[in-house]
Short mmCIF file of C-alpha atoms in Angstrom, two decimals:
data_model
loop_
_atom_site.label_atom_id
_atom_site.label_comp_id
_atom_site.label_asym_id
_atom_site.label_seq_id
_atom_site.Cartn_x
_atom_site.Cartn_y
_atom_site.Cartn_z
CA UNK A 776 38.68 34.39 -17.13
CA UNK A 777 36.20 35.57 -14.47
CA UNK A 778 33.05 35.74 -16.34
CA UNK A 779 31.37 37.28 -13.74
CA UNK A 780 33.60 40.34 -13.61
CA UNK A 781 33.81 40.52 -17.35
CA UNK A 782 30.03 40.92 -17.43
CA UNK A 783 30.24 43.78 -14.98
CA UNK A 784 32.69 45.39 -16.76
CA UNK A 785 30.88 45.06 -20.14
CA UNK A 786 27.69 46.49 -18.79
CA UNK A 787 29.88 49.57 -17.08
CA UNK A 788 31.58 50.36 -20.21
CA UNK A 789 28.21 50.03 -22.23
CA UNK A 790 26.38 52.23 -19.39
CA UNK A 791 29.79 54.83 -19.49
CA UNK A 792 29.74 54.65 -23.01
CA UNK A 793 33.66 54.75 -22.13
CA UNK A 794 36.43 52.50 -21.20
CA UNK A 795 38.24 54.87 -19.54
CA UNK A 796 34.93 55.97 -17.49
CA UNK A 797 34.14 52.86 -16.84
CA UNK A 798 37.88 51.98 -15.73
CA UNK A 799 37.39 54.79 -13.04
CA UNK A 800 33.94 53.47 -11.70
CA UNK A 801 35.47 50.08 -11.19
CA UNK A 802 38.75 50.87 -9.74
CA UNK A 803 40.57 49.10 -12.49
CA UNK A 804 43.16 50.29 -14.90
CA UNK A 805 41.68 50.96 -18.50
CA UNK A 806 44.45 48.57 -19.80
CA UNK A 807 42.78 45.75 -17.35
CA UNK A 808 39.08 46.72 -18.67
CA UNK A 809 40.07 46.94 -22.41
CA UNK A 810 41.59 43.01 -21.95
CA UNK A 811 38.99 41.96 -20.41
CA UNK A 812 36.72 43.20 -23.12
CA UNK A 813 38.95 41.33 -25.65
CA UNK A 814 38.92 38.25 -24.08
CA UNK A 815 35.48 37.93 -23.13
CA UNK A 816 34.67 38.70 -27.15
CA UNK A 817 37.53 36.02 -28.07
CA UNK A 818 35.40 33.56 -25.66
CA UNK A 819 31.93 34.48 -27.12
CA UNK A 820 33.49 33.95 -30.77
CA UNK A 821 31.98 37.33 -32.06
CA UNK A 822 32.29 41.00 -31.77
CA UNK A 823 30.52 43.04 -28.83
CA UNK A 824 31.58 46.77 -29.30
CA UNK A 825 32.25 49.15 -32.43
CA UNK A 826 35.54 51.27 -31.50
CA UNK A 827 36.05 54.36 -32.91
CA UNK A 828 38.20 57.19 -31.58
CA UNK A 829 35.32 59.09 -30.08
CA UNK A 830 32.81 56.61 -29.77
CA UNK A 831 31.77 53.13 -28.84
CA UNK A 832 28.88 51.56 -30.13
CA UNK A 833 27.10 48.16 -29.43
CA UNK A 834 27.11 45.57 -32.66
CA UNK A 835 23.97 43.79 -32.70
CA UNK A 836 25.39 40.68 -30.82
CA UNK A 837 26.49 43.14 -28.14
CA UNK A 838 22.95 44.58 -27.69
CA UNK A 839 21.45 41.26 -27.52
CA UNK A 840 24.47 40.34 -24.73
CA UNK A 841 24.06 43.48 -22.95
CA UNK A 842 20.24 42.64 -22.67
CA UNK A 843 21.23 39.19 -21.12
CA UNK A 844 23.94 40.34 -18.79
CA UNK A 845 21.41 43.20 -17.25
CA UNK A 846 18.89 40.76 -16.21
CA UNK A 847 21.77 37.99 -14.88
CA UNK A 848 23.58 40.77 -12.68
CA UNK A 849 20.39 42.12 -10.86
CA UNK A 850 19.30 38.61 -10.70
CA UNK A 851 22.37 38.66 -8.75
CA UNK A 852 22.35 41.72 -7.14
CA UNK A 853 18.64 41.18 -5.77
CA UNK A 854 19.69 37.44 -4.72
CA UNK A 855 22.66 39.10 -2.36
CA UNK A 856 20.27 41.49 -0.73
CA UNK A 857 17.29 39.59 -0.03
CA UNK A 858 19.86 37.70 2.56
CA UNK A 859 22.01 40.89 4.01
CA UNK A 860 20.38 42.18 6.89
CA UNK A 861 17.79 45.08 5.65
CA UNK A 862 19.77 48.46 4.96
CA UNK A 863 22.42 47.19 7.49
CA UNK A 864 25.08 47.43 5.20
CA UNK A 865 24.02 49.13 1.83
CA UNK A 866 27.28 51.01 0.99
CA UNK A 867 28.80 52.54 -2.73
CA UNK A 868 28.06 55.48 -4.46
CA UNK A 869 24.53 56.06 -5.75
CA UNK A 870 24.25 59.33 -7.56
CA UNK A 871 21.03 60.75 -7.90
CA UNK A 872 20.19 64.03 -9.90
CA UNK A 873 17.47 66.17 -9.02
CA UNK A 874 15.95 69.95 -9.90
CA UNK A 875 17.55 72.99 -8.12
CA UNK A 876 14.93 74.00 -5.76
CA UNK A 877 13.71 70.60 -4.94
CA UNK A 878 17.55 69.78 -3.84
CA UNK A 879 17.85 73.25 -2.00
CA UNK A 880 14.93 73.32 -0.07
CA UNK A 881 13.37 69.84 -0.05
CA UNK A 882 16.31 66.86 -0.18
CA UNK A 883 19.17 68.52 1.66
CA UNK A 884 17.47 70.14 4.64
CA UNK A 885 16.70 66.09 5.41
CA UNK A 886 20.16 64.44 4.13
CA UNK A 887 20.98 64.05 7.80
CA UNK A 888 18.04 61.87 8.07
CA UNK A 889 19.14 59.72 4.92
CA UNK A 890 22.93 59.61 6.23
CA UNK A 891 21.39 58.72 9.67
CA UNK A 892 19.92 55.80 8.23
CA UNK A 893 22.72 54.69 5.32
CA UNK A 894 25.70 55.45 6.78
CA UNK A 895 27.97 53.60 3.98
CA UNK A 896 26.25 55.45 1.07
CA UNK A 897 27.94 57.42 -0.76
CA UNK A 898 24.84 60.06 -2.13
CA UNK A 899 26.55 62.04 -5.00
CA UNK A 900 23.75 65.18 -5.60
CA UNK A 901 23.45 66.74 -9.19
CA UNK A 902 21.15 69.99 -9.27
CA UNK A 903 19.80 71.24 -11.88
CA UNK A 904 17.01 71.74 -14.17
CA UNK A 905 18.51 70.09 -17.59
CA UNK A 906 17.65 66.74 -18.57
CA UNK A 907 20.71 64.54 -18.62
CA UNK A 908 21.20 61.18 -20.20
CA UNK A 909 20.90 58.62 -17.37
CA UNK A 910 23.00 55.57 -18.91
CA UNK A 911 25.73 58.14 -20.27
CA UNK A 912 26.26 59.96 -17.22
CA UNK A 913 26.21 57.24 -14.63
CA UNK A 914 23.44 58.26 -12.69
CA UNK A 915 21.10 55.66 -10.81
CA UNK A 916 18.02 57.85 -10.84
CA UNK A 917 16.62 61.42 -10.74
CA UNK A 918 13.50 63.29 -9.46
CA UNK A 919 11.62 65.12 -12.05
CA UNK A 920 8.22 66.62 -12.54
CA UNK A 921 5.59 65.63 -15.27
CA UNK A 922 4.84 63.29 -17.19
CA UNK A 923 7.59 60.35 -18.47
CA UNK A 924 8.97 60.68 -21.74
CA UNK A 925 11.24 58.32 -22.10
CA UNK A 926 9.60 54.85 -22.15
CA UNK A 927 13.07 52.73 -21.02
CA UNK A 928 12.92 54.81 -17.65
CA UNK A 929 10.53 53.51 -14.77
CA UNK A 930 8.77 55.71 -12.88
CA UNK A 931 7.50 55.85 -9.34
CA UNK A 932 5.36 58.82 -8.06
CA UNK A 933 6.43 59.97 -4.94
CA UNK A 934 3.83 63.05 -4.95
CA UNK A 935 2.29 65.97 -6.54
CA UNK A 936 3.60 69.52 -7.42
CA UNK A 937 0.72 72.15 -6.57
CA UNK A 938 1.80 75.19 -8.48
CA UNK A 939 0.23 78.77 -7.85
CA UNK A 940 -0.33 81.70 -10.45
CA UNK A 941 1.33 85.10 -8.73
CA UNK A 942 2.67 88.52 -9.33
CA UNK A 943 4.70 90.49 -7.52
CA UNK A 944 2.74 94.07 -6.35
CA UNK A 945 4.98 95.93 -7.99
CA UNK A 946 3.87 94.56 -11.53
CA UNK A 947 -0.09 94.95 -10.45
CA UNK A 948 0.87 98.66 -9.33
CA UNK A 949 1.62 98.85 -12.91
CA UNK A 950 -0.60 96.57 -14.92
CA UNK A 951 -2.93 95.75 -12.80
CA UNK A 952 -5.07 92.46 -11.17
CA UNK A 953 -6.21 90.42 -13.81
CA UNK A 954 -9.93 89.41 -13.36
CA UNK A 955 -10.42 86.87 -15.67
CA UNK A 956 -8.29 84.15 -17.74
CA UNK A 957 -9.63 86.31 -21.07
CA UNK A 958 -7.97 88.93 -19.22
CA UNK A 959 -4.29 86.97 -18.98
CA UNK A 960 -3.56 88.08 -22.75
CA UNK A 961 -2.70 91.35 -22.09
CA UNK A 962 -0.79 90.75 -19.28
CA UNK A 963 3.07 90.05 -19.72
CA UNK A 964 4.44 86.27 -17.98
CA UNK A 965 8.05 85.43 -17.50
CA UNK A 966 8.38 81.84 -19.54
CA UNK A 967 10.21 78.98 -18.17
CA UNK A 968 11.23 77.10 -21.28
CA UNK A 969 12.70 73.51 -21.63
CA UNK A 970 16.13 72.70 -21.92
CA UNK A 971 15.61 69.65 -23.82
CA UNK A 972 13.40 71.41 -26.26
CA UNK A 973 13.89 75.02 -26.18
CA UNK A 974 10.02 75.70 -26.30
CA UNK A 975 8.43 77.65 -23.44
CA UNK A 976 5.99 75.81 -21.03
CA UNK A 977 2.66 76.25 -21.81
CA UNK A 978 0.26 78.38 -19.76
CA UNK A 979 -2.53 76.01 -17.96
CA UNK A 980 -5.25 76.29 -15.84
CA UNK A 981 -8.10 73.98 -14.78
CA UNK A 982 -11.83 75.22 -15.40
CA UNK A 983 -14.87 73.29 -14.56
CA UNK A 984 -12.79 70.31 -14.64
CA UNK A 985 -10.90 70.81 -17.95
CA UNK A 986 -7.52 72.04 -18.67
CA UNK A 987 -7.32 75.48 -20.80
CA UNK A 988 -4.00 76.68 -22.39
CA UNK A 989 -3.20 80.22 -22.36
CA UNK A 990 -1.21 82.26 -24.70
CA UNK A 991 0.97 84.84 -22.92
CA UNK A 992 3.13 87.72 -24.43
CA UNK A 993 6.58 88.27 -22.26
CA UNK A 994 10.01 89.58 -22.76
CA UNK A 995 11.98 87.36 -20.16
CA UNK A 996 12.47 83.76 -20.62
CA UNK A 997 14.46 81.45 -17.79
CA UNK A 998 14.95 77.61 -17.60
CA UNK A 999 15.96 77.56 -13.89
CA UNK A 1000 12.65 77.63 -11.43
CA UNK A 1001 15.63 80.13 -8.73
CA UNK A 1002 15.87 82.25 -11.51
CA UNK A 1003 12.09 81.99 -12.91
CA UNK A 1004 10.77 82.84 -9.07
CA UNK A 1005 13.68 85.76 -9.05
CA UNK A 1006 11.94 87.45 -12.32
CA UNK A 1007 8.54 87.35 -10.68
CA UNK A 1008 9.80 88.75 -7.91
CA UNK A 1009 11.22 91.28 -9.57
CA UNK A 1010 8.13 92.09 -11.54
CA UNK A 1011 9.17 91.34 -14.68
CA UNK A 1012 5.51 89.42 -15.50
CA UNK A 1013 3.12 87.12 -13.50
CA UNK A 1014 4.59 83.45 -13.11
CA UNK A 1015 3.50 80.12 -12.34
CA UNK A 1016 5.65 78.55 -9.51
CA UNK A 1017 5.51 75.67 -7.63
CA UNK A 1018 3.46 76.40 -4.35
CA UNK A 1019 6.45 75.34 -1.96
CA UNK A 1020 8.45 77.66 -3.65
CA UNK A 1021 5.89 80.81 -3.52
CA UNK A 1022 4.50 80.01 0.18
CA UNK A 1023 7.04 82.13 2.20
CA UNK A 1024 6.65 85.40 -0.84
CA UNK A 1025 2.72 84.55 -0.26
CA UNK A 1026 2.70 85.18 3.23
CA UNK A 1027 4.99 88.24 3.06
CA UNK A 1028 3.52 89.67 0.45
CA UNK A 1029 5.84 89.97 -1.99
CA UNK A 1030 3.74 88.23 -4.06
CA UNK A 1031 0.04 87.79 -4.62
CA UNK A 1032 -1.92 85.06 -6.00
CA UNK A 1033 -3.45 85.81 -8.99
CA UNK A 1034 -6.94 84.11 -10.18
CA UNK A 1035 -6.92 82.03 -7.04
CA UNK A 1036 -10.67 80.34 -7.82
CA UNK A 1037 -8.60 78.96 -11.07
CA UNK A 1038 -5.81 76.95 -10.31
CA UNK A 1039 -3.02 75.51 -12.51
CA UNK A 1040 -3.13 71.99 -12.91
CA UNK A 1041 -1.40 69.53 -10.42
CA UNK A 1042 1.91 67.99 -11.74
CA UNK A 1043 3.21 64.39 -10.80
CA UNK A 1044 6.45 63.76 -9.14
CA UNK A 1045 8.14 61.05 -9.77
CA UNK A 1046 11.78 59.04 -9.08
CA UNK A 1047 12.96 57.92 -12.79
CA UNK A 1048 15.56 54.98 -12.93
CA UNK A 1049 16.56 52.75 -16.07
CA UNK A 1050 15.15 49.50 -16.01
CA UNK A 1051 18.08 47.69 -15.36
CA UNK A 1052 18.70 49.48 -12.02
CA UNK A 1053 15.19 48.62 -10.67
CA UNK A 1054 16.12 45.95 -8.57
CA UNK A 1055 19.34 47.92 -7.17
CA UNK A 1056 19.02 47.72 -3.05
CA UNK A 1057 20.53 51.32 -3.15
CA UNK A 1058 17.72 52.84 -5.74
CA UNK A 1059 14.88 51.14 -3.84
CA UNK A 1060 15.96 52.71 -0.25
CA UNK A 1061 16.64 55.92 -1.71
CA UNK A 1062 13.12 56.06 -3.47
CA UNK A 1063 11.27 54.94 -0.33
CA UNK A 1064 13.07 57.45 2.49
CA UNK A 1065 11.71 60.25 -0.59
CA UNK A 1066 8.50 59.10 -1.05
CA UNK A 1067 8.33 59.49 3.30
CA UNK A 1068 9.91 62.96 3.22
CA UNK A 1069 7.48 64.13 0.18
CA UNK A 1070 3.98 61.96 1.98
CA UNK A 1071 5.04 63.88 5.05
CA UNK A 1072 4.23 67.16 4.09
CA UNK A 1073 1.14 68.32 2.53
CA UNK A 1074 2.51 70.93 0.14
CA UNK A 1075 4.17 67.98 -1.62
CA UNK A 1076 1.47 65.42 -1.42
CA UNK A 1077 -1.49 67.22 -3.34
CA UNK A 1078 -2.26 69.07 -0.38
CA UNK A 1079 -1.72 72.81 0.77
CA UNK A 1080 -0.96 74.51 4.11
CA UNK A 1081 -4.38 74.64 5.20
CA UNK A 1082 -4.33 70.60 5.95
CA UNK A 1083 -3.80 70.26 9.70
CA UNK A 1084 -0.67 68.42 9.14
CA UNK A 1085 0.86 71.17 7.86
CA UNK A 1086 1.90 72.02 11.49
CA UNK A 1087 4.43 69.58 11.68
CA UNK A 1088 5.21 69.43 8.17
CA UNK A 1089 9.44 69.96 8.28
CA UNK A 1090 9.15 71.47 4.40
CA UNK A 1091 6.54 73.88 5.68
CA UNK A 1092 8.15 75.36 8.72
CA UNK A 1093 11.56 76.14 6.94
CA UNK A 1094 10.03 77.76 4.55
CA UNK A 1095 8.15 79.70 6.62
CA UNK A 1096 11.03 80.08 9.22
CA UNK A 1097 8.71 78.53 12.00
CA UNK A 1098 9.93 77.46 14.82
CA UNK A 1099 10.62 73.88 15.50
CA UNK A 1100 8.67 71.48 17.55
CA UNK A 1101 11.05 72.20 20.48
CA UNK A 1102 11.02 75.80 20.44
CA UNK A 1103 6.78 75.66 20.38
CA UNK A 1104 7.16 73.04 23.46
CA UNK A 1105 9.45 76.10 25.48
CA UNK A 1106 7.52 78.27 28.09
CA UNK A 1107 6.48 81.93 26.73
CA UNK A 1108 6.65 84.61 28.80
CA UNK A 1109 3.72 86.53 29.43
CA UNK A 1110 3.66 89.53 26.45
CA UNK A 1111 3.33 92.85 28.38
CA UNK A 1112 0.45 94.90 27.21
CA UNK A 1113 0.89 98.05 25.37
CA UNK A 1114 -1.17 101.08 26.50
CA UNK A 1115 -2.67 101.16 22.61
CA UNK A 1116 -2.40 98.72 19.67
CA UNK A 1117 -0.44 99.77 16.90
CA UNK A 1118 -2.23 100.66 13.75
CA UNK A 1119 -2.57 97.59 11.29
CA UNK A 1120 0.17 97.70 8.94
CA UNK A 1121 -1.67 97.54 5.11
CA UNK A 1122 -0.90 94.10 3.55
CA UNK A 1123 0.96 94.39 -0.29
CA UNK A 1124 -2.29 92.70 -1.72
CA UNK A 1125 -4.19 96.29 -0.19
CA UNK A 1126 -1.28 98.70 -1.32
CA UNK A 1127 -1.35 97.00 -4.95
CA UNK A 1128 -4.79 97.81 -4.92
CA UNK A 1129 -4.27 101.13 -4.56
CA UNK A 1130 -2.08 102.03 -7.00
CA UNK A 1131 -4.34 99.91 -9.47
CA UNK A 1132 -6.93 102.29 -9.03
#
């Protein structure tokens, strides 16, 4: 018997929490795995895996085994790469799962980049804002915001969420501009709550250097940051959004910052893999070519669009629909004058304010 193998297909089906998943993954057929799995208990003398018809579960041996065969097959896995040529030929599947709008309008707007560079990866892209359990589901690592829960995961920062407090002018034509945080409760929000928990995010703002909590009354409740940015929008209640997502609304003025001298405090972003992928060639390019996109633009590195680098920041121009380097480089022609300027057009912020009055 190959004990090699049979240690990578222990570990699969423990990770799948399936034979016949973990059959698929390895190309084998779930007869072939389930043999293998027999005969590698037969050689160890005891048993690895509780069976039941809709469940497999490690025996205490098999947790202390799993443990052991982890450690030997990165060992492995890190001893192979450290004498390939660097990201020459990194190839397989590595699935990654990430939120919505961070895949949308972030990750693949630069895939071409990523493919450019790994051209024998296989990058399978899950979206969406629900937790999901890492070892069950297969996937190598995800991208999440806030702080890390789960203390088997590693985490490494990549950058910082900036999130703004906004309404659309619709809902200040109606309510109007809150003043002061006092003032917040009795205003309506539109709650983002947590899939994992069901409770609503809590309301925060930083004030002379401390966090404050806010309690807000509202009648709409997403857990999708699309759908929580549609609401506001929509003026269903004020919202707080991450600034990358608001920016283009801001400058349009379909929405309006709300309380600007009292921001909402900064959130971390971080890759999260288990600790037995760490070492996984794959994991570690994908989590530095992210960390580059995310360092490269200031409205994901605890910056805003004021920084000069903002200019050239890819993630800034799309959202703004500015025009590329290339385009800026191209001759203008000379703007022919108009006998008289046009009157200003009044900004939403100014029309708001009217009908607040």
């Amino acid at each position: 018997m190959d004990r090699f193998q049979a240690m990578q297909v222990f570990v699969r089906v423990v990770d799948a929490n399936s034979f016949t998943r973990a059959a698929d993954s390895l190309s084998l057929p779930r007869t072939t795995v389930t043999t293998i799995i027999q005969n590698l208990e037969r050689l160890l003398g005891v048993r690895l895996l509780n069976r039941t018809t809709r469940r497999i579960g490690l025996t205490p041996d098999g947790a202390g085994y799993y443990q052991h065969c982890v450690r030997i097959l990165a060992d492995v896995e890190e001893t192979e790469a450290c004498f390939q040529e660097a990201a020459l030929r990194l190839k397989g599947r590595l699935r990654i799962d990430v939120p919505t709008c961070i895949g949308r309008l972030i990750l693949i707007p630069s895939l071409c980049d990523f493919h450019d560079k790994y051209p024998d990866v296989e990058l399978v892209l899950g979206l969406g804002d629900r937790p999901v359990d890492m070892v069950q589901e297969a996937v190598d690592c995800v991208i999440r915001a806030g702080d890390l829960e789960d203390s088997s995961l590693v985490a490494r920062r990549i950058g910082t969420l900036q999130t703004v407090t906004c309404a659309s002018p619709t809902y200040v034509a109606r309510h109007g501009m809150p003043q002061t945080i006092e003032a917040l409760r009795d205003h309506h929000a539109v709650h983002y709550f947590s899939s994992r928990s069901g409770r609503n995010c809590a309301w925060d703002f930083k004030v002379d250097g401390k966090h404050q909590e806010v309690d807000m009354k509202g009648t709409v409740s997403v857990n999708e940051a699309g759908a929580y940015l549609d609401c506001g929008l929509k003026g269903f209640g004020l919202i707080q959004v991450a600034r990358y997502m608001a920016l283009p609304h801001l400058q349009t003025g379909e929405l309006i910052e709300v309380l600007p001298q009292w921001k909402p405090s900064p959130t971390a972003i971080s890759v999260l893999y288990p600790q037995s992928r760490q070492l996984s060639p794959k994991v570690r390019a994908f989590t530095d070519w992210v960390a580059e996109l995310f360092a490269g633009c200031p409205l994901l590195s605890g910056r805003d669009e004021t920084d000069p680098a903002a200019g050239t920041c890819g993630v800034y121009q799309r959202q703004l629909g500015m025009p590329s380097a290339m385009t800026m480089a191209a001759p203008q022609q000379q703007p022919v004058l108009a006998e008289a300027p046009p009157a200003r057009r009044r900004t939403a912020r100014e029309e708001a304010a009217e009908y607040a009055l």
